[in-house]
PDB file of C-alpha atoms and ligand atoms in Angstrom:
ATOM      1  CA  UNK A   1     -31.362 -50.405   1.595  1.00 44.00           C
ATOM      2  CA  UNK A   2     -35.126 -50.217   1.137  1.00 44.00           C
ATOM      3  CA  UNK A   3     -37.521 -52.292  -0.896  1.00 44.00           C
ATOM      4  CA  UNK A   4     -37.626 -49.683  -3.639  1.00 43.00           C
ATOM      5  CA  UNK A   5     -34.538 -51.166  -5.347  1.00 43.00           C
ATOM      6  CA  UNK A   6     -34.935 -51.207  -9.074  1.00 45.00           C
ATOM      7  CA  UNK A   7     -34.845 -54.733 -10.438  1.00 48.00           C
ATOM      8  CA  UNK A   8     -35.036 -55.554 -14.081  1.00 45.00           C
ATOM      9  CA  UNK A   9     -36.863 -58.727 -15.023  1.00 46.00           C
ATOM     10  CA  UNK A  10     -35.402 -59.280 -18.481  1.00 47.00           C
ATOM     11  CA  UNK A  11     -32.016 -60.676 -17.472  1.00 47.00           C
ATOM     12  CA  UNK A  12     -31.342 -64.207 -18.629  1.00 51.00           C
ATOM     13  CA  UNK A  13     -29.229 -65.847 -15.898  1.00 71.00           C
ATOM     14  CA  UNK A  14     -31.213 -67.689 -13.246  1.00 87.00           C
ATOM     15  CA  UNK A  15     -30.462 -67.560  -9.571  1.00 95.00           C
ATOM     16  CA  UNK A  16     -32.499 -69.111  -6.783  1.00 96.00           C
ATOM     17  CA  UNK A  17     -34.695 -68.275  -3.838  1.00 97.00           C
ATOM     18  CA  UNK A  18     -34.505 -69.788  -0.355  1.00 98.00           C
ATOM     19  CA  UNK A  19     -37.397 -69.095   1.956  1.00 97.00           C
ATOM     20  CA  UNK A  20     -35.887 -69.585   5.379  1.00 97.00           C
ATOM     21  CA  UNK A  21     -37.442 -69.780   8.822  1.00 96.00           C
ATOM     22  CA  UNK A  22     -35.735 -67.252  11.075  1.00 93.00           C
ATOM     23  CA  UNK A  23     -37.119 -68.874  14.225  1.00 93.00           C
ATOM     24  CA  UNK A  24     -38.385 -66.868  17.180  1.00 91.00           C
ATOM     25  CA  UNK A  25     -35.534 -64.339  17.195  1.00 86.00           C
ATOM     26  CA  UNK A  26     -32.790 -66.134  19.129  1.00 88.00           C
ATOM     27  CA  UNK A  27     -30.028 -66.479  16.597  1.00 91.00           C
ATOM     28  CA  UNK A  28     -28.875 -69.806  18.052  1.00 93.00           C
ATOM     29  CA  UNK A  29     -32.260 -71.305  17.214  1.00 94.00           C
ATOM     30  CA  UNK A  30     -31.618 -70.954  13.477  1.00 95.00           C
ATOM     31  CA  UNK A  31     -30.994 -74.223  11.669  1.00 97.00           C
ATOM     32  CA  UNK A  32     -27.526 -74.929  10.271  1.00 97.00           C
ATOM     33  CA  UNK A  33     -29.089 -74.957   6.797  1.00 98.00           C
ATOM     34  CA  UNK A  34     -30.565 -71.506   7.327  1.00 97.00           C
ATOM     35  CA  UNK A  35     -27.151 -70.185   8.380  1.00 97.00           C
ATOM     36  CA  UNK A  36     -25.553 -71.754   5.274  1.00 98.00           C
ATOM     37  CA  UNK A  37     -28.101 -70.079   3.000  1.00 98.00           C
ATOM     38  CA  UNK A  38     -27.628 -66.722   4.745  1.00 97.00           C
ATOM     39  CA  UNK A  39     -23.845 -66.961   4.335  1.00 98.00           C
ATOM     40  CA  UNK A  40     -24.175 -67.771   0.649  1.00 98.00           C
ATOM     41  CA  UNK A  41     -26.834 -65.147  -0.116  1.00 98.00           C
ATOM     42  CA  UNK A  42     -26.276 -62.303  -2.571  1.00 98.00           C
ATOM     43  CA  UNK A  43     -29.530 -60.636  -1.519  1.00 97.00           C
ATOM     44  CA  UNK A  44     -31.442 -60.983   1.755  1.00 97.00           C
ATOM     45  CA  UNK A  45     -35.015 -59.774   2.113  1.00 95.00           C
ATOM     46  CA  UNK A  46     -36.080 -59.640   5.740  1.00 92.00           C
ATOM     47  CA  UNK A  47     -38.838 -58.327   7.930  1.00 82.00           C
ATOM     48  CA  UNK A  48     -38.768 -56.879  11.421  1.00 74.00           C
ATOM     49  CA  UNK A  49     -39.956 -59.991  13.285  1.00 70.00           C
ATOM     50  CA  UNK A  50     -37.067 -61.992  11.842  1.00 68.00           C
ATOM     51  CA  UNK A  51     -34.550 -60.320  14.194  1.00 69.00           C
ATOM     52  CA  UNK A  52     -31.514 -58.197  13.316  1.00 76.00           C
ATOM     53  CA  UNK A  53     -28.913 -60.621  14.641  1.00 86.00           C
ATOM     54  CA  UNK A  54     -29.761 -63.010  11.837  1.00 91.00           C
ATOM     55  CA  UNK A  55     -28.279 -60.506   9.411  1.00 92.00           C
ATOM     56  CA  UNK A  56     -24.879 -60.895  11.063  1.00 93.00           C
ATOM     57  CA  UNK A  57     -24.470 -64.044   8.943  1.00 96.00           C
ATOM     58  CA  UNK A  58     -24.717 -62.042   5.726  1.00 96.00           C
ATOM     59  CA  UNK A  59     -21.606 -61.502   3.595  1.00 97.00           C
ATOM     60  CA  UNK A  60     -20.328 -57.911   3.781  1.00 96.00           C
ATOM     61  CA  UNK A  61     -21.209 -57.451   0.108  1.00 97.00           C
ATOM     62  CA  UNK A  62     -24.700 -58.952   0.362  1.00 97.00           C
ATOM     63  CA  UNK A  63     -27.576 -56.632  -0.367  1.00 96.00           C
ATOM     64  CA  UNK A  64     -29.925 -56.361   2.649  1.00 95.00           C
ATOM     65  CA  UNK A  65     -33.462 -55.286   1.913  1.00 94.00           C
ATOM     66  CA  UNK A  66     -36.033 -54.515   4.599  1.00 91.00           C
ATOM     67  CA  UNK A  67     -39.497 -55.578   3.502  1.00 89.00           C
ATOM     68  CA  UNK A  68     -41.378 -55.413   6.804  1.00 75.00           C
ATOM     69  CA  UNK A  69     -43.159 -52.762   8.810  1.00 57.00           C
ATOM     70  CA  UNK A  70     -40.573 -50.907  10.810  1.00 50.00           C
ATOM     71  CA  UNK A  71     -40.431 -47.547  12.547  1.00 40.00           C
ATOM     72  CA  UNK A  72     -43.836 -46.606  11.212  1.00 46.00           C
ATOM     73  CA  UNK A  73     -42.883 -47.032   7.554  1.00 53.00           C
ATOM     74  CA  UNK A  74     -45.476 -48.933   5.545  1.00 58.00           C
ATOM     75  CA  UNK A  75     -44.408 -52.377   4.379  1.00 62.00           C
ATOM     76  CA  UNK A  76     -44.345 -53.159   0.665  1.00 67.00           C
ATOM     77  CA  UNK A  77     -47.262 -55.184  -0.619  1.00 79.00           C
ATOM     78  CA  UNK A  78     -46.869 -58.931  -0.833  1.00 82.00           C
ATOM     79  CA  UNK A  79     -46.793 -58.755  -4.637  1.00 86.00           C
ATOM     80  CA  UNK A  80     -43.946 -56.260  -4.478  1.00 89.00           C
ATOM     81  CA  UNK A  81     -41.941 -58.604  -2.230  1.00 91.00           C
ATOM     82  CA  UNK A  82     -42.487 -61.462  -4.676  1.00 93.00           C
ATOM     83  CA  UNK A  83     -41.542 -59.194  -7.574  1.00 93.00           C
ATOM     84  CA  UNK A  84     -38.294 -58.237  -5.840  1.00 95.00           C
ATOM     85  CA  UNK A  85     -37.353 -61.838  -5.028  1.00 95.00           C
ATOM     86  CA  UNK A  86     -38.023 -62.986  -8.553  1.00 96.00           C
ATOM     87  CA  UNK A  87     -36.356 -59.965 -10.108  1.00 96.00           C
ATOM     88  CA  UNK A  88     -33.114 -60.523  -8.203  1.00 97.00           C
ATOM     89  CA  UNK A  89     -33.162 -64.277  -8.899  1.00 97.00           C
ATOM     90  CA  UNK A  90     -33.516 -63.498 -12.602  1.00 95.00           C
ATOM     91  CA  UNK A  91     -30.365 -61.429 -12.312  1.00 96.00           C
ATOM     92  CA  UNK A  92     -28.623 -64.657 -11.259  1.00 96.00           C
ATOM     93  CA  UNK A  93     -28.603 -63.816  -7.539  1.00 97.00           C
ATOM     94  CA  UNK A  94     -28.987 -66.227  -4.663  1.00 98.00           C
ATOM     95  CA  UNK A  95     -31.911 -64.642  -2.874  1.00 98.00           C
ATOM     96  CA  UNK A  96     -32.790 -65.432   0.728  1.00 98.00           C
ATOM     97  CA  UNK A  97     -36.165 -64.410   2.073  1.00 96.00           C
ATOM     98  CA  UNK A  98     -36.211 -64.585   5.870  1.00 95.00           C
ATOM     99  CA  UNK A  99     -39.524 -65.216   7.596  1.00 92.00           C
ATOM    100  CA  UNK A 100     -40.020 -65.141  11.353  1.00 91.00           C
ATOM    101  CA  UNK A 101     -40.651 -68.516  12.971  1.00 94.00           C
ATOM    102  CA  UNK A 102     -41.459 -71.149  10.376  1.00 97.00           C
ATOM    103  CA  UNK A 103     -42.270 -70.087   6.801  1.00 96.00           C
ATOM    104  CA  UNK A 104     -45.236 -72.469   6.635  1.00 96.00           C
ATOM    105  CA  UNK A 105     -47.103 -70.918   9.575  1.00 97.00           C
ATOM    106  CA  UNK A 106     -49.031 -67.685   8.903  1.00 95.00           C
ATOM    107  CA  UNK A 107     -46.224 -66.269   6.806  1.00 92.00           C
ATOM    108  CA  UNK A 108     -47.836 -66.027   3.358  1.00 90.00           C
ATOM    109  CA  UNK A 109     -45.184 -68.406   2.095  1.00 92.00           C
ATOM    110  CA  UNK A 110     -47.759 -69.977  -0.233  1.00 93.00           C
ATOM    111  CA  UNK A 111     -47.989 -66.732  -2.204  1.00 92.00           C
ATOM    112  CA  UNK A 112     -44.214 -66.420  -2.568  1.00 93.00           C
ATOM    113  CA  UNK A 113     -43.859 -70.094  -3.518  1.00 95.00           C
ATOM    114  CA  UNK A 114     -46.588 -69.789  -6.175  1.00 95.00           C
ATOM    115  CA  UNK A 115     -45.071 -66.599  -7.571  1.00 94.00           C
ATOM    116  CA  UNK A 116     -41.593 -68.187  -7.823  1.00 95.00           C
ATOM    117  CA  UNK A 117     -42.966 -71.340  -9.463  1.00 95.00           C
ATOM    118  CA  UNK A 118     -45.025 -69.310 -11.913  1.00 95.00           C
ATOM    119  CA  UNK A 119     -41.870 -67.394 -12.835  1.00 94.00           C
ATOM    120  CA  UNK A 120     -39.873 -70.633 -13.221  1.00 94.00           C
ATOM    121  CA  UNK A 121     -37.433 -69.649 -10.463  1.00 95.00           C
ATOM    122  CA  UNK A 122     -36.191 -72.494  -8.225  1.00 95.00           C
ATOM    123  CA  UNK A 123     -37.370 -72.035  -4.647  1.00 96.00           C
ATOM    124  CA  UNK A 124     -36.271 -73.956  -1.573  1.00 97.00           C
ATOM    125  CA  UNK A 125     -37.988 -73.874   1.823  1.00 97.00           C
ATOM    126  CA  UNK A 126     -35.845 -74.097   4.940  1.00 98.00           C
ATOM    127  CA  UNK A 127     -38.023 -74.709   7.997  1.00 98.00           C
ATOM    128  CA  UNK A 128     -37.604 -72.759  11.210  1.00 97.00           C
ATOM    129  CA  UNK A 129     -38.777 -73.037  14.792  1.00 97.00           C
ATOM    130  CA  UNK A 130     -42.259 -71.597  15.019  1.00 97.00           C
ATOM    131  CA  UNK A 131     -43.091 -69.200  17.832  1.00 97.00           C
ATOM    132  CA  UNK A 132     -45.575 -71.758  19.158  1.00 98.00           C
ATOM    133  CA  UNK A 133     -42.971 -74.386  20.029  1.00 97.00           C
ATOM    134  CA  UNK A 134     -40.375 -71.767  20.991  1.00 97.00           C
ATOM    135  CA  UNK A 135     -42.913 -70.309  23.443  1.00 97.00           C
ATOM    136  CA  UNK A 136     -43.503 -73.746  24.980  1.00 97.00           C
ATOM    137  CA  UNK A 137     -39.746 -74.133  25.454  1.00 96.00           C
ATOM    138  CA  UNK A 138     -39.474 -70.667  26.991  1.00 96.00           C
ATOM    139  CA  UNK A 139     -42.333 -71.461  29.378  1.00 97.00           C
ATOM    140  CA  UNK A 140     -40.744 -74.794  30.248  1.00 96.00           C
ATOM    141  CA  UNK A 141     -43.811 -76.758  29.265  1.00 96.00           C
ATOM    142  CA  UNK A 142     -45.119 -79.183  26.684  1.00 97.00           C
ATOM    143  CA  UNK A 143     -47.962 -78.323  24.312  1.00 98.00           C
ATOM    144  CA  UNK A 144     -49.245 -81.893  24.419  1.00 98.00           C
ATOM    145  CA  UNK A 145     -49.786 -83.785  27.660  1.00 97.00           C
ATOM    146  CA  UNK A 146     -50.832 -87.388  28.044  1.00 96.00           C
ATOM    147  CA  UNK A 147     -54.462 -87.544  29.170  1.00 95.00           C
ATOM    148  CA  UNK A 148     -54.751 -83.730  29.166  1.00 97.00           C
ATOM    149  CA  UNK A 149     -53.965 -82.272  25.751  1.00 97.00           C
ATOM    150  CA  UNK A 150     -54.268 -84.684  22.850  1.00 97.00           C
ATOM    151  CA  UNK A 151     -53.898 -82.133  20.104  1.00 97.00           C
ATOM    152  CA  UNK A 152     -52.413 -78.731  19.286  1.00 98.00           C
ATOM    153  CA  UNK A 153     -54.047 -76.182  17.025  1.00 98.00           C
ATOM    154  CA  UNK A 154     -52.698 -72.966  15.571  1.00 98.00           C
ATOM    155  CA  UNK A 155     -55.111 -70.252  14.584  1.00 98.00           C
ATOM    156  CA  UNK A 156     -54.990 -66.655  13.463  1.00 97.00           C
ATOM    157  CA  UNK A 157     -56.925 -64.128  15.512  1.00 96.00           C
ATOM    158  CA  UNK A 158     -56.902 -61.650  12.670  1.00 93.00           C
ATOM    159  CA  UNK A 159     -58.702 -61.514   9.333  1.00 93.00           C
ATOM    160  CA  UNK A 160     -57.808 -59.342   6.346  1.00 89.00           C
ATOM    161  CA  UNK A 161     -59.387 -56.359   8.094  1.00 91.00           C
ATOM    162  CA  UNK A 162     -57.727 -56.979  11.458  1.00 91.00           C
ATOM    163  CA  UNK A 163     -60.912 -58.368  13.011  1.00 94.00           C
ATOM    164  CA  UNK A 164     -61.556 -61.747  14.610  1.00 96.00           C
ATOM    165  CA  UNK A 165     -62.230 -64.045  11.623  1.00 96.00           C
ATOM    166  CA  UNK A 166     -65.969 -64.735  11.357  1.00 95.00           C
ATOM    167  CA  UNK A 167     -65.521 -68.297  10.136  1.00 96.00           C
ATOM    168  CA  UNK A 168     -63.489 -69.725  13.024  1.00 97.00           C
ATOM    169  CA  UNK A 169     -64.467 -73.257  14.068  1.00 97.00           C
ATOM    170  CA  UNK A 170     -65.543 -72.356  17.600  1.00 97.00           C
ATOM    171  CA  UNK A 171     -66.319 -75.942  18.614  1.00 98.00           C
ATOM    172  CA  UNK A 172     -62.741 -76.938  17.785  1.00 98.00           C
ATOM    173  CA  UNK A 173     -61.293 -73.856  19.468  1.00 98.00           C
ATOM    174  CA  UNK A 174     -63.308 -74.549  22.630  1.00 98.00           C
ATOM    175  CA  UNK A 175     -62.050 -78.157  22.842  1.00 98.00           C
ATOM    176  CA  UNK A 176     -60.806 -78.563  26.437  1.00 98.00           C
ATOM    177  CA  UNK A 177     -58.517 -81.371  25.269  1.00 98.00           C
ATOM    178  CA  UNK A 178     -56.504 -79.138  22.928  1.00 98.00           C
ATOM    179  CA  UNK A 179     -53.745 -76.614  23.363  1.00 98.00           C
ATOM    180  CA  UNK A 180     -54.500 -73.635  21.148  1.00 98.00           C
ATOM    181  CA  UNK A 181     -51.893 -71.160  19.914  1.00 98.00           C
ATOM    182  CA  UNK A 182     -53.383 -67.876  18.718  1.00 98.00           C
ATOM    183  CA  UNK A 183     -51.204 -65.895  16.334  1.00 97.00           C
ATOM    184  CA  UNK A 184     -51.875 -62.209  15.642  1.00 96.00           C
ATOM    185  CA  UNK A 185     -54.590 -62.264  18.279  1.00 95.00           C
ATOM    186  CA  UNK A 186     -53.789 -59.598  20.840  1.00 94.00           C
ATOM    187  CA  UNK A 187     -56.326 -57.058  19.546  1.00 92.00           C
ATOM    188  CA  UNK A 188     -59.142 -59.563  19.163  1.00 95.00           C
ATOM    189  CA  UNK A 189     -58.530 -61.889  22.084  1.00 96.00           C
ATOM    190  CA  UNK A 190     -61.239 -60.379  24.293  1.00 94.00           C
ATOM    191  CA  UNK A 191     -63.821 -61.142  21.604  1.00 95.00           C
ATOM    192  CA  UNK A 192     -62.397 -64.645  21.123  1.00 97.00           C
ATOM    193  CA  UNK A 193     -62.435 -65.368  24.873  1.00 97.00           C
ATOM    194  CA  UNK A 194     -66.109 -64.346  25.085  1.00 96.00           C
ATOM    195  CA  UNK A 195     -66.977 -66.681  22.220  1.00 97.00           C
ATOM    196  CA  UNK A 196     -64.973 -69.549  23.724  1.00 98.00           C
ATOM    197  CA  UNK A 197     -66.754 -69.204  27.055  1.00 97.00           C
ATOM    198  CA  UNK A 198     -70.135 -68.978  25.304  1.00 97.00           C
ATOM    199  CA  UNK A 199     -69.177 -72.169  23.459  1.00 97.00           C
ATOM    200  CA  UNK A 200     -68.633 -73.929  26.799  1.00 98.00           C
ATOM    201  CA  UNK A 201     -64.895 -73.626  27.438  1.00 98.00           C
ATOM    202  CA  UNK A 202     -64.253 -72.903  31.108  1.00 97.00           C
ATOM    203  CA  UNK A 203     -63.278 -69.329  31.965  1.00 97.00           C
ATOM    204  CA  UNK A 204     -60.702 -70.931  34.283  1.00 97.00           C
ATOM    205  CA  UNK A 205     -58.770 -72.400  31.328  1.00 97.00           C
ATOM    206  CA  UNK A 206     -55.056 -71.605  31.785  1.00 97.00           C
ATOM    207  CA  UNK A 207     -53.998 -68.896  29.327  1.00 97.00           C
ATOM    208  CA  UNK A 208     -50.588 -67.400  28.657  1.00 97.00           C
ATOM    209  CA  UNK A 209     -49.489 -64.419  26.582  1.00 97.00           C
ATOM    210  CA  UNK A 210     -45.871 -64.407  25.436  1.00 97.00           C
ATOM    211  CA  UNK A 211     -44.743 -61.040  24.105  1.00 96.00           C
ATOM    212  CA  UNK A 212     -41.563 -60.414  22.071  1.00 93.00           C
ATOM    213  CA  UNK A 213     -40.150 -63.890  22.484  1.00 94.00           C
ATOM    214  CA  UNK A 214     -36.447 -64.162  21.701  1.00 89.00           C
ATOM    215  CA  UNK A 215     -35.744 -60.545  22.622  1.00 89.00           C
ATOM    216  CA  UNK A 216     -34.420 -58.979  25.835  1.00 90.00           C
ATOM    217  CA  UNK A 217     -37.917 -57.615  26.472  1.00 90.00           C
ATOM    218  CA  UNK A 218     -39.771 -60.940  26.486  1.00 94.00           C
ATOM    219  CA  UNK A 219     -42.771 -60.626  28.772  1.00 94.00           C
ATOM    220  CA  UNK A 220     -45.230 -63.260  29.922  1.00 95.00           C
ATOM    221  CA  UNK A 221     -48.702 -62.750  31.353  1.00 95.00           C
ATOM    222  CA  UNK A 222     -50.373 -65.856  32.745  1.00 95.00           C
ATOM    223  CA  UNK A 223     -53.832 -66.333  34.195  1.00 94.00           C
ATOM    224  CA  UNK A 224     -57.263 -67.687  33.409  1.00 96.00           C
ATOM    225  CA  UNK A 225     -59.037 -67.207  30.096  1.00 96.00           C
ATOM    226  CA  UNK A 226     -61.393 -64.748  31.803  1.00 95.00           C
ATOM    227  CA  UNK A 227     -58.591 -62.723  33.392  1.00 94.00           C
ATOM    228  CA  UNK A 228     -56.252 -62.531  30.410  1.00 94.00           C
ATOM    229  CA  UNK A 229     -58.568 -60.647  28.073  1.00 87.00           C
ATOM    230  CA  UNK A 230     -58.883 -57.769  30.572  1.00 87.00           C
ATOM    231  CA  UNK A 231     -55.193 -57.790  31.436  1.00 90.00           C
ATOM    232  CA  UNK A 232     -54.220 -57.664  27.782  1.00 89.00           C
ATOM    233  CA  UNK A 233     -56.541 -54.713  27.232  1.00 83.00           C
ATOM    234  CA  UNK A 234     -54.950 -52.928  30.212  1.00 87.00           C
ATOM    235  CA  UNK A 235     -51.326 -53.769  29.337  1.00 87.00           C
ATOM    236  CA  UNK A 236     -51.641 -52.886  25.611  1.00 88.00           C
ATOM    237  CA  UNK A 237     -48.448 -54.761  24.708  1.00 92.00           C
ATOM    238  CA  UNK A 238     -46.516 -53.185  21.850  1.00 92.00           C
ATOM    239  CA  UNK A 239     -44.508 -56.267  20.809  1.00 92.00           C
ATOM    240  CA  UNK A 240     -45.768 -59.297  18.881  1.00 93.00           C
ATOM    241  CA  UNK A 241     -47.778 -61.628  21.115  1.00 96.00           C
ATOM    242  CA  UNK A 242     -48.535 -65.306  20.946  1.00 97.00           C
ATOM    243  CA  UNK A 243     -51.477 -66.349  23.116  1.00 98.00           C
ATOM    244  CA  UNK A 244     -51.762 -69.951  24.235  1.00 98.00           C
ATOM    245  CA  UNK A 245     -54.604 -71.542  26.160  1.00 98.00           C
ATOM    246  CA  UNK A 246     -55.481 -75.020  27.320  1.00 98.00           C
ATOM    247  CA  UNK A 247     -55.193 -77.325  30.308  1.00 97.00           C
ATOM    248  CA  UNK A 248     -51.619 -78.265  29.366  1.00 97.00           C
ATOM    249  CA  UNK A 249     -50.575 -74.766  30.459  1.00 97.00           C
ATOM    250  CA  UNK A 250     -51.710 -75.216  34.072  1.00 96.00           C
ATOM    251  CA  UNK A 251     -49.034 -74.232  36.535  1.00 90.00           C
ATOM    252  CA  UNK A 252     -47.660 -71.281  34.574  1.00 88.00           C
ATOM    253  CA  UNK A 253     -49.398 -69.097  37.092  1.00 61.00           C
ATOM    254  CA  UNK A 254     -47.255 -66.022  37.458  1.00 54.00           C
ATOM    255  CA  UNK A 255     -45.992 -63.123  35.410  1.00 50.00           C
ATOM    256  CA  UNK A 256     -42.415 -63.365  34.214  1.00 49.00           C
ATOM    257  CA  UNK A 257     -40.466 -60.343  33.020  1.00 42.00           C
TER     258      UNK A 257
HETATM  259  C1  LIG B   1     -47.160 -63.226  10.561  1.00 57.50           C
HETATM  260  S1  LIG B   1     -47.195 -64.279  11.962  1.00 57.50           S
HETATM  261  C2  LIG B   1     -45.692 -65.151  11.764  1.00 57.50           C
HETATM  262  C3  LIG B   1     -45.651 -66.475  12.493  1.00 57.50           C
HETATM  263  C4  LIG B   1     -44.335 -67.211  12.269  1.00 57.50           C
HETATM  264  N1  LIG B   1     -44.222 -67.670  10.916  1.00 57.50           N
HETATM  265  C5  LIG B   1     -44.114 -68.380  13.226  1.00 57.50           C
HETATM  266  O1  LIG B   1     -44.008 -69.533  12.779  1.00 57.50           O
HETATM  267  O2  LIG B   1     -44.013 -68.118  14.431  1.00 57.50           O
HETATM  268  C6  LIG B   1     -46.821 -63.089  13.190  1.00 57.50           C
HETATM  269  C7  LIG B   1     -47.386 -63.506  14.552  1.00 57.50           C
HETATM  270  O3  LIG B   1     -46.564 -64.540  15.094  1.00 57.50           O
HETATM  271  C8  LIG B   1     -46.422 -64.352  16.485  1.00 57.50           C
HETATM  272  N2  LIG B   1     -45.023 -63.989  16.733  1.00 57.50           N
HETATM  273  C9  LIG B   1     -44.047 -63.878  15.814  1.00 57.50           C
HETATM  274  N3  LIG B   1     -42.880 -63.575  16.408  1.00 57.50           N
HETATM  275  C10 LIG B   1     -43.143 -63.498  17.737  1.00 57.50           C
HETATM  276  C11 LIG B   1     -42.354 -63.218  18.881  1.00 57.50           C
HETATM  277  N4  LIG B   1     -41.056 -62.976  18.761  1.00 57.50           N
HETATM  278  N5  LIG B   1     -42.947 -63.219  20.099  1.00 57.50           N
HETATM  279  C12 LIG B   1     -44.266 -63.493  20.233  1.00 57.50           C
HETATM  280  N6  LIG B   1     -45.061 -63.762  19.180  1.00 57.50           N
HETATM  281  C13 LIG B   1     -44.508 -63.768  17.953  1.00 57.50           C
HETATM  282  C14 LIG B   1     -47.358 -63.215  16.870  1.00 57.50           C
HETATM  283  O4  LIG B   1     -48.636 -63.769  17.132  1.00 57.50           O
HETATM  284  C15 LIG B   1     -47.364 -62.400  15.593  1.00 57.50           C
HETATM  285  O5  LIG B   1     -48.501 -61.573  15.520  1.00 57.50           O
END
């Protein structure tokens, strides 16, 4: 079913909304609580990054609604997704909204939480494994390292117009003692790398791109900060990419298909 389902908002019974983290795509990385909510759901709203296998936990009579970009179809606006969730909950349905990774990381959960609260609909958040930590596990590394990486930062490489955000804290991002995880950054990483190097971060900083984690086509490109920007531009990866850089990633020096 598509997101164009007609939902009335004047019903009186009140259901609920669970915003669940779908993790990086591997179904066995879902939490037990997420699986429970999926099994109990009357309606599941999901997007493409959440992974199809997750839907195997749905009841046969559950309504499944795609609300992400898929196969070139435009995704519904955020307000429309919130309207759908709230509309179904007002019909007394247990609504599950699946987000990829963790709902609190670059997933616009704040907007859905505010909309549900404003509508007086109970909303529960079920955390998931963010791509950042799932990528570290896949790479067999740690994001923090004693004496090497004392902090981890997550940043978006993408503003509302798809450009590198103009207000990034470049001093923080060029901290050689941090591991930085760049979400939504594949198109802007070359510009970011130039700024990082201009800010004083070494061009030799270990950098890793993880594409389509949790799928059979997971692909890793590893190299220096200077090399990766050019290799990304040449490879033009189609899948979602998380880009990590920092000294903690030293030793992940080869491509992995
Ligand atoms: C809208 S954000 C969602 C982040 C998600 N909430 C999380 O905690 O991982 C989408 C970005 O997350 C990263 N991402 C999500 N799923 C991914 C995957 N399976 N493989 C690699 N990167 C992924 C990419 O940077 C993508 O552009």
